[in-house]
Amino acid sequence: MRFLEHVRAESARLGEVARMGLDAPVPSCPGWIVDDVVRHVAQVYVHKVEVLKLGARPDPWPPDFSARETLEWYDEARAALISALEAAGTETETWTFNPRDTTSTFWYRRMAHESVIHRIDVEQAHHVVTPIDADLALDGIDEVLYPTIAGPWWEEGDTEYPIDATLRITAAGRSWTIKADATSVDVQQGAEGEAAAEIFGDPTPIYLWLWGRVGEDAIQTVGDPNVVRAFRGRISEATQ
């Protein structure tokens, strides 16, 4: 997967569409306008520049960026992120939130998905949505399942969706089987065993549904619809 190419292309498109108007409401982020999305992404980019520089989380964080003009700051942050990723390469040890990957490769992948999801946000705001690379969308399903939702996040049982069920996702010849209860989410590759519900179809609508950028009418499901909705709620907690 050419993640750096996706970071370049998706972040460029985000900036291009943002210039159509910063005041447009963003339907997938209630209460936000395009300006909020762009400033959020700029801050995320700058944070990752510091993570790659330090090999650790910057502390204190964040600095006061309020005086920065939005698009100028975004362009600067975008360029700095791309330079930082190029300088780090893919094998630099650094802080991540994935126990299975503590190299800079993690941030190549994460920033590709950060960029494409927020590119969709600003495109939806301006009604100019363009396609997502199918391989990137398929990888995005995998990434949102682990480490974004499955991982060491639920030991306290801190969830409003304490579902106790197995759900399966199938797209483009790949399957993931997700077992969730009040204190854990476990994801296994493959389609072994019974599932209370299954989500299936093309990667892009599933990817966007997982991130809350399209509604349930965009995906295909079988089985218990309450499990599907509760699972989506669990993801919304992990991705806020």
Short mmCIF file of C-alpha atoms in Angstrom, two decimals:
data_model
loop_
_atom_site.label_atom_id
_atom_site.label_comp_id
_atom_site.label_asym_id
_atom_site.label_seq_id
_atom_site.Cartn_x
_atom_site.Cartn_y
_atom_site.Cartn_z
CA MET A 1 0.00 0.00 0.00
CA ARG A 2 1.46 3.34 -1.04
CA PHE A 3 0.33 5.24 2.02
CA LEU A 4 2.52 8.29 1.49
CA GLU A 5 1.06 8.78 -1.98
CA HIS A 6 -2.40 8.65 -0.44
CA VAL A 7 -1.42 11.19 2.22
CA ARG A 8 -0.20 13.54 -0.51
CA ALA A 9 -3.24 13.12 -2.75
CA GLU A 10 -5.96 13.09 -0.09
CA SER A 11 -4.55 16.04 1.84
CA ALA A 12 -4.18 18.04 -1.38
CA ARG A 13 -7.79 17.35 -2.31
CA LEU A 14 -8.93 18.32 1.20
CA GLY A 15 -7.21 21.68 0.87
CA GLU A 16 -8.55 22.21 -2.63
CA VAL A 17 -12.17 21.63 -1.60
CA ALA A 18 -11.79 23.64 1.59
CA ARG A 19 -11.00 26.65 -0.56
CA MET A 20 -14.54 26.43 -1.94
CA GLY A 21 -15.69 27.88 1.39
CA LEU A 22 -14.76 27.46 5.05
CA ASP A 23 -18.23 28.33 6.34
CA ALA A 24 -20.11 25.37 4.83
CA PRO A 25 -21.72 23.07 7.44
CA VAL A 26 -20.29 19.53 7.59
CA PRO A 27 -23.19 17.03 7.67
CA SER A 28 -21.13 14.19 9.14
CA CYS A 29 -19.82 16.37 12.00
CA PRO A 30 -22.85 18.14 13.50
CA GLY A 31 -22.01 21.61 14.71
CA TRP A 32 -18.85 21.83 12.62
CA ILE A 33 -18.15 23.86 9.52
CA VAL A 34 -15.36 23.22 7.02
CA ASP A 35 -13.10 25.58 8.95
CA ASP A 36 -13.36 23.32 12.02
CA VAL A 37 -12.42 20.24 9.99
CA VAL A 38 -9.43 21.91 8.38
CA ARG A 39 -8.14 23.24 11.69
CA HIS A 40 -8.62 19.84 13.31
CA VAL A 41 -6.62 18.12 10.56
CA ALA A 42 -3.87 20.76 10.70
CA GLN A 43 -3.50 20.17 14.43
CA VAL A 44 -3.41 16.40 13.93
CA TYR A 45 -0.71 16.79 11.28
CA VAL A 46 1.41 19.07 13.47
CA HIS A 47 1.04 16.66 16.38
CA LYS A 48 2.34 13.78 14.27
CA VAL A 49 5.28 15.87 13.12
CA GLU A 50 6.22 16.27 16.78
CA VAL A 51 5.63 12.57 17.54
CA LEU A 52 7.97 11.57 14.70
CA LYS A 53 10.54 14.13 15.82
CA LEU A 54 10.47 13.10 19.50
CA GLY A 55 9.59 9.43 19.23
CA ALA A 56 7.07 10.19 21.98
CA ARG A 57 3.92 12.17 22.63
CA PRO A 58 4.64 15.89 22.93
CA ASP A 59 3.88 17.27 26.38
CA PRO A 60 2.45 19.79 26.99
CA TRP A 61 0.04 19.73 24.06
CA PRO A 62 -1.47 21.53 22.21
CA PRO A 63 0.13 24.93 21.78
CA ASP A 64 -2.16 27.88 21.09
CA PHE A 65 -2.87 27.85 17.35
CA SER A 66 -5.83 30.23 17.51
CA ALA A 67 -4.03 33.11 15.79
CA ARG A 68 -3.14 31.06 12.72
CA GLU A 69 -5.07 31.69 9.50
CA THR A 70 -6.75 28.41 8.66
CA LEU A 71 -5.66 27.61 5.11
CA GLU A 72 -2.15 28.96 5.48
CA TRP A 73 -1.70 26.88 8.64
CA TYR A 74 -3.16 23.80 6.96
CA ASP A 75 -0.83 24.10 3.97
CA GLU A 76 2.16 24.52 6.28
CA ALA A 77 1.12 21.56 8.45
CA ARG A 78 0.51 19.37 5.40
CA ALA A 79 3.96 20.10 3.98
CA ALA A 80 5.58 19.51 7.38
CA LEU A 81 3.83 16.16 7.79
CA ILE A 82 4.90 14.90 4.39
CA SER A 83 8.48 15.98 5.06
CA ALA A 84 8.44 14.31 8.49
CA LEU A 85 7.14 11.03 7.08
CA GLU A 86 9.72 11.07 4.30
CA ALA A 87 12.50 11.78 6.81
CA ALA A 88 11.35 9.04 9.19
CA GLY A 89 10.98 6.34 6.57
CA THR A 90 8.98 3.31 7.59
CA GLU A 91 11.16 1.67 10.26
CA THR A 92 11.72 4.43 12.82
CA GLU A 93 10.68 3.45 16.34
CA THR A 94 8.17 5.92 17.76
CA TRP A 95 5.11 6.27 19.96
CA THR A 96 1.87 4.90 18.49
CA PHE A 97 -1.41 3.68 19.98
CA ASN A 98 -1.04 0.28 18.33
CA PRO A 99 0.60 -2.32 20.59
CA ARG A 100 1.44 -4.35 17.47
CA ASP A 101 3.25 -1.59 15.56
CA THR A 102 5.53 0.99 17.17
CA THR A 103 7.21 2.11 13.96
CA SER A 104 6.65 5.13 11.73
CA THR A 105 4.82 2.85 9.27
CA PHE A 106 1.86 3.15 11.63
CA TRP A 107 1.71 6.92 11.04
CA TYR A 108 2.00 6.53 7.27
CA ARG A 109 -1.14 4.41 7.40
CA ARG A 110 -2.99 6.42 10.05
CA MET A 111 -2.41 9.74 8.30
CA ALA A 112 -3.62 8.30 4.98
CA HIS A 113 -6.92 7.37 6.63
CA GLU A 114 -7.13 10.59 8.64
CA SER A 115 -6.76 12.50 5.38
CA VAL A 116 -9.27 10.55 3.32
CA ILE A 117 -12.03 10.59 5.94
CA HIS A 118 -11.74 14.32 6.46
CA ARG A 119 -11.46 14.86 2.71
CA ILE A 120 -14.87 13.20 2.51
CA ASP A 121 -16.13 15.56 5.23
CA VAL A 122 -15.28 18.70 3.28
CA GLU A 123 -16.49 17.16 0.01
CA GLN A 124 -19.84 16.30 1.59
CA ALA A 125 -20.06 19.87 2.87
CA HIS A 126 -19.69 21.16 -0.69
CA HIS A 127 -21.58 18.31 -2.44
CA VAL A 128 -18.55 17.28 -4.53
CA VAL A 129 -17.79 13.78 -3.23
CA THR A 130 -15.23 11.86 -5.29
CA PRO A 131 -14.33 8.14 -5.15
CA ILE A 132 -12.01 6.50 -2.64
CA ASP A 133 -9.32 4.12 -3.83
CA ALA A 134 -10.83 0.65 -3.32
CA ASP A 135 -7.67 -0.84 -1.80
CA LEU A 136 -7.37 2.08 0.61
CA ALA A 137 -11.01 1.66 1.66
CA LEU A 138 -10.48 -2.07 2.23
CA ASP A 139 -7.40 -1.35 4.33
CA GLY A 140 -9.42 1.28 6.18
CA ILE A 141 -11.92 -1.34 7.29
CA ASP A 142 -9.05 -3.33 8.74
CA GLU A 143 -7.56 -0.26 10.45
CA VAL A 144 -10.75 0.93 12.08
CA LEU A 145 -11.31 -2.57 13.48
CA TYR A 146 -7.77 -2.79 14.87
CA PRO A 147 -6.31 -0.77 16.48
CA THR A 148 -9.07 1.85 16.48
CA ILE A 149 -11.84 -0.19 18.10
CA ALA A 150 -10.23 -3.48 19.16
CA GLY A 151 -7.37 -3.04 21.56
CA PRO A 152 -6.77 -2.32 25.23
CA TRP A 153 -9.47 0.34 25.48
CA TRP A 154 -12.40 -1.34 27.21
CA GLU A 155 -11.09 -2.93 30.43
CA GLU A 156 -13.12 -0.47 32.49
CA GLY A 157 -16.34 -1.38 30.68
CA ASP A 158 -16.69 2.32 29.87
CA THR A 159 -19.24 2.00 27.07
CA GLU A 160 -22.85 2.90 26.45
CA TYR A 161 -23.08 -0.09 24.09
CA PRO A 162 -22.22 -3.20 26.16
CA ILE A 163 -23.19 -5.58 23.39
CA ASP A 164 -22.51 -9.28 23.84
CA ALA A 165 -22.54 -10.63 20.31
CA THR A 166 -20.49 -11.65 17.29
CA LEU A 167 -20.65 -9.62 14.10
CA ARG A 168 -18.98 -10.25 10.76
CA ILE A 169 -17.85 -7.86 8.03
CA THR A 170 -17.15 -9.14 4.50
CA ALA A 171 -15.84 -7.04 1.62
CA ALA A 172 -13.81 -7.75 -1.53
CA GLY A 173 -13.00 -11.32 -0.54
CA ARG A 174 -11.93 -10.50 3.04
CA SER A 175 -13.81 -11.17 6.25
CA TRP A 176 -13.42 -9.99 9.83
CA THR A 177 -15.21 -11.63 12.78
CA ILE A 178 -15.76 -9.29 15.72
CA LYS A 179 -16.69 -10.49 19.18
CA ALA A 180 -17.76 -7.72 21.54
CA ASP A 181 -18.88 -7.56 25.15
CA ALA A 182 -18.91 -4.85 27.81
CA THR A 183 -15.15 -4.99 28.46
CA SER A 184 -13.54 -6.15 25.21
CA VAL A 185 -13.64 -6.13 21.44
CA ASP A 186 -11.78 -8.94 19.68
CA VAL A 187 -11.24 -9.01 15.92
CA GLN A 188 -10.17 -12.09 14.02
CA GLN A 189 -9.43 -12.35 10.31
CA GLY A 190 -11.72 -14.81 8.56
CA ALA A 191 -15.28 -16.04 8.73
CA GLU A 192 -15.12 -18.84 11.27
CA GLY A 193 -18.12 -19.54 13.48
CA GLU A 194 -21.63 -18.17 13.78
CA ALA A 195 -22.42 -14.45 13.79
CA ALA A 196 -25.52 -12.62 14.97
CA ALA A 197 -25.25 -10.19 12.06
CA GLU A 198 -23.13 -9.60 8.99
CA ILE A 199 -22.27 -6.45 7.04
CA PHE A 200 -21.21 -7.07 3.47
CA GLY A 201 -20.65 -5.39 0.13
CA ASP A 202 -18.17 -3.04 -1.50
CA PRO A 203 -15.36 -1.69 0.70
CA THR A 204 -16.06 2.04 0.32
CA PRO A 205 -19.59 2.22 1.77
CA ILE A 206 -18.62 -0.11 4.62
CA TYR A 207 -15.52 1.99 5.37
CA LEU A 208 -17.53 5.21 5.36
CA TRP A 209 -20.30 3.69 7.49
CA LEU A 210 -17.77 2.50 10.06
CA TRP A 211 -16.54 6.10 10.31
CA GLY A 212 -20.09 7.51 10.46
CA ARG A 213 -19.85 9.28 7.10
CA VAL A 214 -22.82 7.47 5.54
CA GLY A 215 -25.99 6.01 7.03
CA GLU A 216 -27.11 2.43 7.46
CA ASP A 217 -28.96 2.66 4.15
CA ALA A 218 -25.57 2.68 2.38
CA ILE A 219 -24.57 -0.81 3.59
CA GLN A 220 -25.98 -4.31 3.19
CA THR A 221 -26.70 -6.40 6.27
CA VAL A 222 -28.24 -9.68 7.35
CA GLY A 223 -29.11 -10.84 10.84
CA ASP A 224 -29.95 -8.83 13.94
CA PRO A 225 -30.15 -5.09 13.09
CA ASN A 226 -29.81 -4.18 16.77
CA VAL A 227 -26.35 -5.76 16.85
CA VAL A 228 -25.35 -3.74 13.79
CA ARG A 229 -26.55 -0.49 15.37
CA ALA A 230 -24.95 -1.23 18.73
CA PHE A 231 -21.66 -2.04 17.02
CA ARG A 232 -21.80 1.27 15.16
CA GLY A 233 -22.37 3.00 18.50
CA ARG A 234 -19.34 1.24 19.95
CA ILE A 235 -17.24 2.48 17.03
CA SER A 236 -18.51 6.03 17.50
CA GLU A 237 -17.16 5.95 21.06
CA ALA A 238 -13.75 4.79 19.87
CA THR A 239 -13.47 7.30 17.04
CA GLN A 240 -14.53 10.54 18.72
#
